[in-house]
Backbone as CSV, one residue per row, in Angstrom:
resi,resn,N_x,N_y,N_z,CA_x,CA_y,CA_z,C_x,C_y,C_z
1,MET,75.472,93.699,38.360,73.777,94.764,39.483,72.081,94.719,38.757
2,ARG,72.098,95.020,36.784,71.350,95.356,36.313,70.544,93.511,36.801
3,LEU,71.291,92.074,36.052,71.052,91.532,36.540,70.598,90.552,37.635
4,VAL,70.937,91.089,38.894,70.111,90.567,39.706,69.304,91.572,39.812
5,PHE,69.078,92.253,39.320,67.456,92.952,39.636,66.926,92.478,38.738
6,THR,67.142,92.307,37.325,65.571,91.389,37.141,65.503,90.175,37.510
7,ILE,66.713,88.897,37.671,66.132,88.194,38.916,65.239,87.624,39.509
8,LEU,65.270,89.107,40.249,64.702,89.805,41.710,62.995,89.917,41.168
9,LEU,63.075,90.692,40.655,62.385,91.178,40.124,60.900,90.141,39.183
10,THR,61.635,89.529,38.109,61.016,88.406,38.235,60.618,86.771,38.501
11,SER,62.070,86.830,39.491,61.007,86.064,40.678,60.001,86.361,41.616
12,LEU,60.049,87.231,41.710,59.153,88.536,42.416,57.330,88.717,41.707
13,CYS,57.549,87.513,40.541,56.484,88.179,39.438,55.479,87.099,38.874
14,LEU,57.006,86.033,39.446,56.485,84.596,39.846,55.920,83.838,40.020
15,SER,56.348,84.558,41.854,55.812,83.722,43.068,54.318,84.649,43.296
16,ALA,53.955,86.083,42.642,52.866,86.627,43.329,51.488,85.586,41.535
17,THR,52.350,85.677,40.894,51.483,84.085,40.225,51.272,82.993,40.350
18,ILE,51.526,82.944,40.929,51.751,81.176,41.434,50.601,81.786,42.943
19,ALA,50.783,82.176,43.567,50.486,82.420,45.062,49.006,82.836,44.951
20,GLN,48.629,83.525,43.328,47.409,83.614,43.024,46.214,82.488,42.809
21,GLU,47.035,81.769,42.094,46.268,80.460,41.301,46.504,79.582,42.127
22,PHE,47.437,79.507,42.583,46.904,79.102,43.635,45.866,78.380,45.259
23,ASN,45.148,80.611,45.282,44.504,80.679,46.625,43.039,80.536,45.813
24,GLU,43.652,80.770,44.316,42.295,80.165,43.205,41.631,78.776,43.553
25,GLN,42.614,77.986,43.041,42.734,76.988,43.148,41.650,76.431,44.285
26,ILE,42.207,76.369,45.807,42.179,76.194,46.465,41.342,76.386,47.535
27,LEU,40.622,77.410,47.516,40.287,78.551,49.094,37.814,78.638,47.564
28,ASP,37.843,78.886,49.035,36.422,78.785,48.406,35.628,79.803,48.635
29,GLN,35.221,80.289,48.538,34.436,82.046,48.445,34.411,82.899,49.904
30,GLN,34.337,82.135,50.627,35.029,83.022,52.421,36.291,82.764,52.352
31,GLY,37.032,82.361,51.409,38.351,82.277,51.805,38.610,81.013,52.955
32,TYR,38.533,79.707,52.689,38.327,78.451,53.194,38.925,77.868,52.352
33,PRO,40.332,76.570,52.884,40.730,75.421,51.881,39.103,74.717,51.295
34,LEU,39.398,74.774,49.943,38.468,73.725,50.518,39.229,72.177,50.152
35,ASP,40.083,71.815,50.457,40.419,70.307,49.938,40.816,70.275,51.622
36,ASP,40.552,71.045,52.692,40.487,70.850,54.239,39.534,70.199,54.667
37,PRO,39.782,69.099,55.149,37.941,68.411,54.926,37.052,69.866,56.756
38,ARG,38.872,70.180,57.566,37.495,70.815,59.275,36.757,72.279,58.653
39,TYR,36.769,72.500,57.132,36.032,73.331,57.096,35.055,73.666,56.603
40,ALA,34.404,71.612,55.859,33.433,71.634,55.760,31.976,71.702,56.829
41,ASP,32.133,71.362,58.212,31.243,72.234,59.282,31.384,73.856,58.391
42,ILE,32.261,74.338,58.755,31.779,75.500,58.616,31.195,76.207,57.572
43,ARG,31.749,75.850,56.354,30.523,75.075,55.588,28.450,75.470,55.605
44,LYS,29.354,73.972,55.681,27.774,73.745,56.451,26.716,74.856,56.894
45,TRP,27.354,75.669,58.203,26.472,76.865,58.962,26.786,77.739,58.107
46,PHE,27.581,78.125,57.282,27.180,79.371,56.678,26.768,78.695,55.373
47,GLU,26.518,78.345,54.526,25.051,77.878,54.229,23.297,78.175,55.163
48,ALA,24.398,77.434,56.387,22.583,77.612,56.900,22.656,78.809,57.801
49,GLU,23.017,79.504,57.286,23.419,80.742,57.380,22.614,82.039,56.921
50,GLN,22.980,80.999,55.817,22.652,82.143,54.275,21.228,82.114,54.087
51,LEU,21.251,80.496,54.380,19.401,80.061,53.317,17.890,80.598,54.402
52,GLY,18.496,80.349,55.935,17.172,81.350,56.440,18.005,82.806,56.590
53,LEU,18.596,82.994,56.314,18.815,84.796,55.928,17.379,85.120,54.551
54,SER,17.897,83.740,54.372,16.637,84.254,53.033,15.257,83.466,52.961
55,LEU,15.290,82.920,53.532,13.579,82.158,54.674,13.412,83.338,54.820
56,TYR,14.078,83.919,56.372,13.406,85.152,57.179,13.330,86.136,56.382
57,ARG,13.296,87.145,54.786,12.969,87.714,54.189,12.123,86.981,53.767
58,SER,11.986,86.054,53.618,11.078,85.467,52.472,9.751,85.816,53.709
59,GLU,9.834,85.654,54.196,8.937,85.705,55.894,8.624,84.591,55.752
60,GLU,8.850,83.202,55.595,8.879,81.384,56.140,10.034,82.012,57.534
61,TYR,9.226,81.908,58.906,10.328,82.228,59.547,9.979,81.211,60.586
62,GLU,9.316,79.618,60.885,9.251,78.597,61.935,10.878,77.876,60.244
63,GLN,10.652,77.701,59.754,12.189,77.328,58.044,13.327,77.509,58.956
64,ALA,12.731,79.792,58.773,14.593,80.023,58.507,14.718,80.150,60.414
65,TYR,13.618,79.649,61.365,14.812,79.820,62.711,15.499,78.373,62.602
66,LEU,14.931,77.339,62.095,15.460,76.216,62.854,16.948,76.074,62.032
67,GLN,16.824,76.568,60.172,18.537,76.942,60.311,19.508,77.987,60.466
68,LEU,18.329,78.942,60.468,19.366,80.514,61.635,19.849,80.019,62.761
69,ALA,19.022,78.666,64.005,19.674,78.110,64.936,21.133,77.254,65.019
70,THR,20.960,76.966,63.678,22.425,75.919,63.762,23.596,76.602,63.438
71,ALA,23.329,77.643,62.557,24.263,78.794,62.556,25.073,79.556,63.478
72,ALA,23.720,80.035,64.762,23.817,80.961,65.795,24.829,79.764,66.287
73,GLN,24.177,78.495,66.786,24.522,77.959,67.896,27.019,77.578,67.685
74,HIS,26.759,78.094,66.685,28.126,78.220,66.355,29.596,78.623,65.179
75,GLY,28.462,79.927,66.240,29.470,81.841,65.823,28.535,83.074,65.242
76,PHE,27.882,82.345,63.946,27.253,83.321,63.639,26.402,84.144,63.408
77,LYS,27.662,85.202,64.105,26.706,86.584,64.158,25.313,87.356,62.978
78,GLN,25.526,87.347,62.604,24.227,87.097,61.900,22.917,86.824,62.057
79,ALA,23.512,85.583,62.084,22.706,84.428,63.077,21.540,84.215,63.682
80,GLN,22.570,85.061,64.630,21.651,84.857,65.769,21.332,86.393,66.559
81,HIS,21.830,87.612,65.618,21.038,88.524,65.787,19.606,88.422,64.755
82,ASN,19.599,88.065,64.062,17.460,87.930,63.512,16.944,85.996,64.128
83,ILE,18.549,85.125,65.282,17.108,84.900,66.474,17.098,85.960,67.156
84,ALA,17.373,87.092,67.454,16.658,87.592,68.360,15.709,88.746,68.375
85,ILE,15.768,89.016,67.323,14.760,89.798,65.782,13.240,89.380,66.220
86,MET,14.000,88.057,66.041,12.779,87.090,65.469,11.956,86.363,67.188
87,HIS,12.646,86.438,68.226,12.490,86.907,68.845,11.540,87.736,69.486
88,ILE,12.053,88.440,69.180,10.941,90.357,69.955,10.108,90.184,69.382
89,ASN,10.203,90.029,68.378,8.867,89.888,67.985,8.126,89.119,66.590
90,GLY,8.549,87.733,67.751,7.991,86.930,67.674,7.393,86.803,66.601
91,GLU,8.468,86.955,65.711,7.819,85.904,64.138,8.836,84.696,63.791
92,GLY,7.104,83.496,64.504,7.870,82.365,64.603,8.053,81.933,65.783
93,VAL,8.574,81.680,66.807,8.672,82.066,68.006,8.234,82.522,68.871
94,GLU,7.873,81.391,69.604,7.232,82.781,71.070,7.539,84.081,71.481
95,LYS,6.467,85.327,72.497,7.453,86.266,71.739,8.079,86.230,73.587
96,ILE,9.050,86.850,73.643,9.751,86.956,74.720,10.028,88.296,74.689
97,LEU,9.988,90.269,74.293,9.895,91.037,74.781,8.637,91.906,74.671
């Protein structure tokens, strides 16, 4: 019984270690697989959103709008929110309200 428990515990520890190493090597910062080409576009849109937010904070509204629009069209919520705020305040675009 003790031997079975030891083997089971060892295999669990090894599995956890292998899984952690696997995740660290293959996933990017957002948790998307690096080697899967389907996620290349997602990374590109995420980077556009981050750049757009940075430009928005720097009050470079026209450039921010271009970057945020790309991400917003693909469902990135922060980008969509900031585009709406830009339209409400007339920052780099025509004021809607």
